[in-house]
């Protein structure tokens, strides 16, 4: 697996929150610090439904990967901005339906790299690359990517809950174009990001996130639709992720810590922000 260039362990800062650790906290994980928990409390005070949105995105991941592996026969996955290893990771879901599936995880958060490498140390069909997901060409050309992904065959490239971390629309479009040009026909691109129901919700969320020190840009559903314009959507198209092929019988997520429990189910009353997403197929 890829290591820091000087061979040292990555530095993990505990004085500023990261979106990966905050997300882990929302999923009932254990790999977060007080600063991340405090940041999530701030988010929840502004947007109580944010916890449901995060958890709905992880449930979306399971359904999407199951669809790709079981129904579409995909055996190669490239997970951009993968976040911390937690429950129902991409390789675990894919290998339930395609035992020989290979997965390349990409992230630039030091704690993701440290934990991911420990988890996958003995798994030769899965690896973690230290890279900025916006540097798509370098990721596609990385030796580890080339070892595990055959781009002459269909591959699924996942951009799950990462759009809000790319504030520049043109950079995001460039990432999509680079992937679309590189993959074989029959490949898939999966995208989701946090959206606001209107411009006021978007701007409030962006201002709050900047105040926490996060690189963040909520968008409206229409703005996301424009980013994906011209690409073939798999049914049911671009929707709130909780509505993408919903399955009440899928494996549940872990319980959240006590301080977050009052916010569970808040989306039933508050709908100012939510995760929107889609699965796209290259003809």
Short mmCIF file of C-alpha atoms in Angstrom, two decimals:
data_model
loop_
_atom_site.label_atom_id
_atom_site.label_comp_id
_atom_site.label_asym_id
_atom_site.label_seq_id
_atom_site.Cartn_x
_atom_site.Cartn_y
_atom_site.Cartn_z
CA UNK A 1 0.00 0.00 0.00
CA UNK A 2 1.03 3.59 -0.60
CA UNK A 3 3.01 5.15 2.26
CA UNK A 4 4.11 8.72 3.00
CA UNK A 5 7.08 9.57 0.81
CA UNK A 6 9.47 9.80 3.75
CA UNK A 7 8.26 6.56 5.34
CA UNK A 8 6.91 8.24 8.47
CA UNK A 9 3.48 7.76 9.98
CA UNK A 10 1.00 10.48 8.94
CA UNK A 11 0.31 13.28 11.42
CA UNK A 12 -3.24 13.11 12.76
CA UNK A 13 -4.45 16.48 14.07
CA UNK A 14 -6.87 16.46 16.98
CA UNK A 15 -7.43 20.21 17.26
CA UNK A 16 -9.58 20.70 14.14
CA UNK A 17 -12.56 18.62 12.97
CA UNK A 18 -12.56 16.63 9.77
CA UNK A 19 -15.57 15.59 7.72
CA UNK A 20 -14.39 11.96 7.71
CA UNK A 21 -14.29 11.72 11.50
CA UNK A 22 -17.57 13.62 11.89
CA UNK A 23 -19.17 11.18 9.48
CA UNK A 24 -17.77 8.26 11.46
CA UNK A 25 -19.35 9.73 14.60
CA UNK A 26 -22.73 9.92 12.82
CA UNK A 27 -22.46 6.25 11.86
CA UNK A 28 -21.83 5.04 15.41
CA UNK A 29 -18.10 4.58 14.81
CA UNK A 30 -15.30 5.01 17.31
CA UNK A 31 -12.62 6.79 15.28
CA UNK A 32 -13.21 10.44 16.17
CA UNK A 33 -12.06 13.03 18.67
CA UNK A 34 -13.77 15.52 20.96
CA UNK A 35 -13.38 18.27 18.35
CA UNK A 36 -15.32 16.19 15.84
CA UNK A 37 -18.10 15.42 18.30
CA UNK A 38 -18.36 19.07 19.24
CA UNK A 39 -18.52 20.08 15.59
CA UNK A 40 -21.32 17.61 14.94
CA UNK A 41 -23.25 19.07 17.86
CA UNK A 42 -22.94 22.49 16.22
CA UNK A 43 -24.17 21.08 12.91
CA UNK A 44 -27.10 19.37 14.62
CA UNK A 45 -28.10 22.57 16.41
CA UNK A 46 -28.45 24.28 13.00
CA UNK A 47 -29.64 21.30 10.97
CA UNK A 48 -31.10 18.52 13.17
CA UNK A 49 -31.80 16.47 10.04
CA UNK A 50 -28.10 16.36 9.17
CA UNK A 51 -27.60 13.19 11.20
CA UNK A 52 -30.31 11.36 9.25
CA UNK A 53 -28.80 12.61 6.00
CA UNK A 54 -25.38 11.21 6.87
CA UNK A 55 -26.80 7.86 7.90
CA UNK A 56 -29.04 7.69 4.84
CA UNK A 57 -25.96 8.17 2.67
CA UNK A 58 -24.27 5.13 4.24
CA UNK A 59 -27.39 3.04 3.67
CA UNK A 60 -27.37 4.31 0.07
CA UNK A 61 -23.79 3.06 -0.28
CA UNK A 62 -24.87 -0.46 0.65
CA UNK A 63 -27.75 -0.52 -1.84
CA UNK A 64 -25.66 0.98 -4.62
CA UNK A 65 -22.73 -1.40 -4.21
CA UNK A 66 -25.12 -4.35 -3.92
CA UNK A 67 -26.81 -3.28 -7.15
CA UNK A 68 -23.51 -2.83 -8.95
CA UNK A 69 -21.99 -6.14 -7.81
CA UNK A 70 -25.08 -8.37 -7.72
CA UNK A 71 -27.21 -6.97 -10.55
CA UNK A 72 -24.73 -5.23 -12.86
CA UNK A 73 -21.89 -7.74 -12.36
CA UNK A 74 -19.25 -5.12 -11.49
CA UNK A 75 -16.09 -6.60 -9.96
CA UNK A 76 -13.91 -3.46 -9.76
CA UNK A 77 -14.53 -0.43 -7.55
CA UNK A 78 -12.67 2.86 -7.15
CA UNK A 79 -13.91 4.72 -4.05
CA UNK A 80 -12.92 8.40 -4.15
CA UNK A 81 -12.84 10.19 -0.80
CA UNK A 82 -13.69 6.92 0.90
CA UNK A 83 -13.66 8.09 4.51
CA UNK A 84 -12.91 5.96 7.55
CA UNK A 85 -13.39 2.19 7.44
CA UNK A 86 -16.64 1.46 9.22
CA UNK A 87 -19.60 -0.89 8.81
CA UNK A 88 -20.60 -2.16 5.36
CA UNK A 89 -17.43 -0.96 3.63
CA UNK A 90 -17.39 -1.14 -0.16
CA UNK A 91 -15.14 -4.20 -0.34
CA UNK A 92 -17.23 -6.05 2.25
CA UNK A 93 -20.50 -5.42 0.41
CA UNK A 94 -19.08 -6.08 -3.06
CA UNK A 95 -17.39 -9.32 -2.03
CA UNK A 96 -20.67 -10.69 -0.68
CA UNK A 97 -21.87 -10.83 -4.29
CA UNK A 98 -18.57 -10.92 -6.23
CA UNK A 99 -16.03 -12.75 -4.02
CA UNK A 100 -13.12 -11.74 -6.26
CA UNK A 101 -14.08 -8.04 -6.39
CA UNK A 102 -11.19 -5.60 -6.11
CA UNK A 103 -11.45 -2.19 -4.45
CA UNK A 104 -9.18 0.85 -4.42
CA UNK A 105 -9.94 3.37 -1.68
CA UNK A 106 -8.68 6.96 -2.09
CA UNK A 107 -8.45 9.56 0.68
CA UNK A 108 -6.09 12.26 1.91
CA UNK A 109 -7.15 12.28 5.58
CA UNK A 110 -4.24 10.84 7.62
CA UNK A 111 -6.50 8.96 10.02
CA UNK A 112 -8.30 7.30 7.11
CA UNK A 113 -4.99 6.13 5.72
CA UNK A 114 -3.73 4.81 9.03
CA UNK A 115 -6.89 2.89 9.90
CA UNK A 116 -7.53 1.75 6.35
CA UNK A 117 -4.08 0.28 5.94
CA UNK A 118 -4.37 -1.56 9.23
CA UNK A 119 -7.74 -3.02 8.23
CA UNK A 120 -6.64 -4.08 4.76
CA UNK A 121 -3.08 -5.17 5.46
CA UNK A 122 -3.77 -8.81 4.57
CA UNK A 123 -6.29 -8.19 1.76
CA UNK A 124 -4.48 -8.32 -1.58
CA UNK A 125 -7.62 -7.40 -3.52
CA UNK A 126 -8.09 -4.08 -1.69
CA UNK A 127 -5.82 -1.11 -1.12
CA UNK A 128 -5.79 2.49 0.14
CA UNK A 129 -4.13 5.30 -1.80
CA UNK A 130 -3.06 8.58 -0.22
CA UNK A 131 -4.20 11.20 -2.72
CA UNK A 132 -6.33 14.26 -3.26
CA UNK A 133 -9.42 12.95 -5.06
CA UNK A 134 -9.40 16.06 -7.28
CA UNK A 135 -6.14 14.81 -8.83
CA UNK A 136 -8.07 12.22 -10.78
CA UNK A 137 -5.51 11.58 -13.50
CA UNK A 138 -2.79 10.79 -10.95
CA UNK A 139 -5.12 8.42 -9.11
CA UNK A 140 -6.02 6.54 -12.27
CA UNK A 141 -2.32 6.19 -13.13
CA UNK A 142 -1.21 5.18 -9.62
CA UNK A 143 0.58 1.78 -9.59
CA UNK A 144 -1.83 0.44 -6.98
CA UNK A 145 -4.83 1.47 -9.07
CA UNK A 146 -3.27 -0.10 -12.14
CA UNK A 147 -2.55 -3.29 -10.19
CA UNK A 148 -6.14 -3.81 -9.13
CA UNK A 149 -8.24 -2.08 -11.80
CA UNK A 150 -8.39 -3.20 -15.44
CA UNK A 151 -9.77 -0.18 -17.25
CA UNK A 152 -10.56 -2.24 -20.34
CA UNK A 153 -13.33 -3.82 -18.26
CA UNK A 154 -16.30 -2.10 -16.57
CA UNK A 155 -15.54 -0.42 -13.27
CA UNK A 156 -17.62 1.50 -10.73
CA UNK A 157 -16.20 4.82 -9.55
CA UNK A 158 -17.81 6.12 -6.37
CA UNK A 159 -17.96 9.79 -5.38
CA UNK A 160 -20.15 9.30 -2.33
CA UNK A 161 -20.89 12.31 -0.12
CA UNK A 162 -17.88 14.17 -1.48
CA UNK A 163 -19.39 16.79 -3.78
CA UNK A 164 -19.74 19.27 -0.93
CA UNK A 165 -15.97 18.97 -0.31
CA UNK A 166 -15.24 20.24 -3.84
CA UNK A 167 -16.29 23.88 -3.86
CA UNK A 168 -15.39 24.60 -7.50
CA UNK A 169 -17.92 23.29 -10.03
CA UNK A 170 -15.36 23.11 -12.81
CA UNK A 171 -13.01 20.95 -10.75
CA UNK A 172 -15.87 18.58 -10.05
CA UNK A 173 -16.84 18.46 -13.72
CA UNK A 174 -13.20 17.82 -14.64
CA UNK A 175 -13.09 14.89 -12.20
CA UNK A 176 -16.19 13.40 -13.81
CA UNK A 177 -14.87 13.93 -17.35
CA UNK A 178 -11.52 12.36 -16.56
CA UNK A 179 -13.19 9.27 -15.09
CA UNK A 180 -15.77 9.04 -17.89
CA UNK A 181 -13.07 9.17 -20.56
CA UNK A 182 -10.95 6.53 -18.80
CA UNK A 183 -13.52 3.84 -18.05
CA UNK A 184 -14.89 1.19 -20.41
CA UNK A 185 -18.48 1.12 -21.70
CA UNK A 186 -20.74 -0.49 -19.12
CA UNK A 187 -18.96 1.31 -16.28
CA UNK A 188 -20.73 3.31 -13.60
CA UNK A 189 -20.20 6.56 -11.74
CA UNK A 190 -21.99 7.10 -8.41
CA UNK A 191 -22.36 10.56 -6.88
CA UNK A 192 -23.95 12.03 -3.77
CA UNK A 193 -23.61 15.25 -1.84
CA UNK A 194 -25.33 17.36 0.79
CA UNK A 195 -27.93 19.68 -0.68
CA UNK A 196 -30.08 22.46 0.68
CA UNK A 197 -33.76 22.61 -0.15
CA UNK A 198 -33.39 26.26 -1.16
CA UNK A 199 -30.74 28.95 -1.46
CA UNK A 200 -31.21 30.14 2.13
CA UNK A 201 -30.53 26.64 3.51
CA UNK A 202 -27.51 26.27 1.22
CA UNK A 203 -25.95 29.54 2.33
CA UNK A 204 -26.64 28.91 6.02
CA UNK A 205 -24.99 25.50 5.77
CA UNK A 206 -21.99 26.89 3.92
CA UNK A 207 -21.45 29.68 6.44
CA UNK A 208 -21.74 27.28 9.38
CA UNK A 209 -19.26 24.85 7.80
CA UNK A 210 -16.73 27.57 7.10
CA UNK A 211 -17.04 28.63 10.73
CA UNK A 212 -16.03 25.09 11.76
CA UNK A 213 -12.98 25.24 9.51
CA UNK A 214 -14.35 22.78 6.94
CA UNK A 215 -13.90 23.07 3.18
CA UNK A 216 -17.55 22.79 2.24
CA UNK A 217 -20.14 23.79 -0.36
CA UNK A 218 -23.74 22.69 -0.17
CA UNK A 219 -25.58 22.90 -3.48
CA UNK A 220 -29.21 22.88 -4.53
CA UNK A 221 -30.64 19.79 -6.28
CA UNK A 222 -30.84 21.84 -9.50
CA UNK A 223 -27.14 22.67 -9.26
CA UNK A 224 -26.30 18.98 -8.83
CA UNK A 225 -28.51 18.11 -11.80
CA UNK A 226 -26.56 20.61 -13.88
CA UNK A 227 -23.25 19.00 -12.85
CA UNK A 228 -24.54 15.63 -14.08
CA UNK A 229 -26.24 16.93 -17.22
CA UNK A 230 -25.72 14.75 -20.29
CA UNK A 231 -24.90 11.59 -18.35
CA UNK A 232 -27.18 8.52 -18.40
CA UNK A 233 -28.98 8.09 -15.08
CA UNK A 234 -29.95 4.67 -13.73
CA UNK A 235 -33.53 4.60 -12.43
CA UNK A 236 -34.85 6.25 -10.30
CA UNK A 237 -32.43 9.00 -11.35
CA UNK A 238 -31.21 11.90 -9.22
CA UNK A 239 -33.13 11.71 -5.95
CA UNK A 240 -32.76 12.09 -2.23
CA UNK A 241 -30.63 9.05 -1.42
CA UNK A 242 -33.13 7.62 1.05
CA UNK A 243 -35.45 7.15 -1.96
CA UNK A 244 -32.92 5.40 -4.21
CA UNK A 245 -34.27 1.81 -4.37
CA UNK A 246 -35.20 1.85 -0.70
CA UNK A 247 -34.98 -1.46 1.13
CA UNK A 248 -36.38 -1.69 4.67
CA UNK A 249 -34.72 -5.10 5.06
CA UNK A 250 -31.14 -4.04 4.41
CA UNK A 251 -28.64 -4.39 7.28
CA UNK A 252 -29.08 -1.58 9.82
CA UNK A 253 -26.38 0.81 10.94
CA UNK A 254 -24.83 0.85 14.40
CA UNK A 255 -26.50 2.95 17.08
CA UNK A 256 -25.18 6.47 17.62
CA UNK A 257 -23.80 7.83 20.89
CA UNK A 258 -26.26 9.20 23.42
CA UNK A 259 -25.67 12.92 22.63
CA UNK A 260 -26.79 12.38 19.02
CA UNK A 261 -29.82 10.22 19.71
CA UNK A 262 -32.28 13.13 20.10
CA UNK A 263 -31.57 14.01 16.45
CA UNK A 264 -32.42 10.59 15.02
CA UNK A 265 -35.54 10.88 12.89
CA UNK A 266 -35.39 14.68 12.77
CA UNK A 267 -35.65 14.56 8.97
CA UNK A 268 -39.33 13.67 9.38
CA UNK A 269 -39.92 17.25 10.54
CA UNK A 270 -36.94 19.20 9.20
CA UNK A 271 -36.11 18.90 5.50
CA UNK A 272 -33.82 21.87 4.83
CA UNK A 273 -30.78 19.73 4.00
CA UNK A 274 -30.48 16.20 2.68
CA UNK A 275 -28.17 13.98 0.65
CA UNK A 276 -28.96 13.85 -3.07
CA UNK A 277 -27.43 11.28 -5.34
CA UNK A 278 -27.53 9.22 -8.49
CA UNK A 279 -26.02 6.25 -10.28
CA UNK A 280 -24.86 6.91 -13.84
CA UNK A 281 -23.93 4.37 -16.52
CA UNK A 282 -21.56 4.82 -19.45
CA UNK A 283 -23.23 3.37 -22.57
#
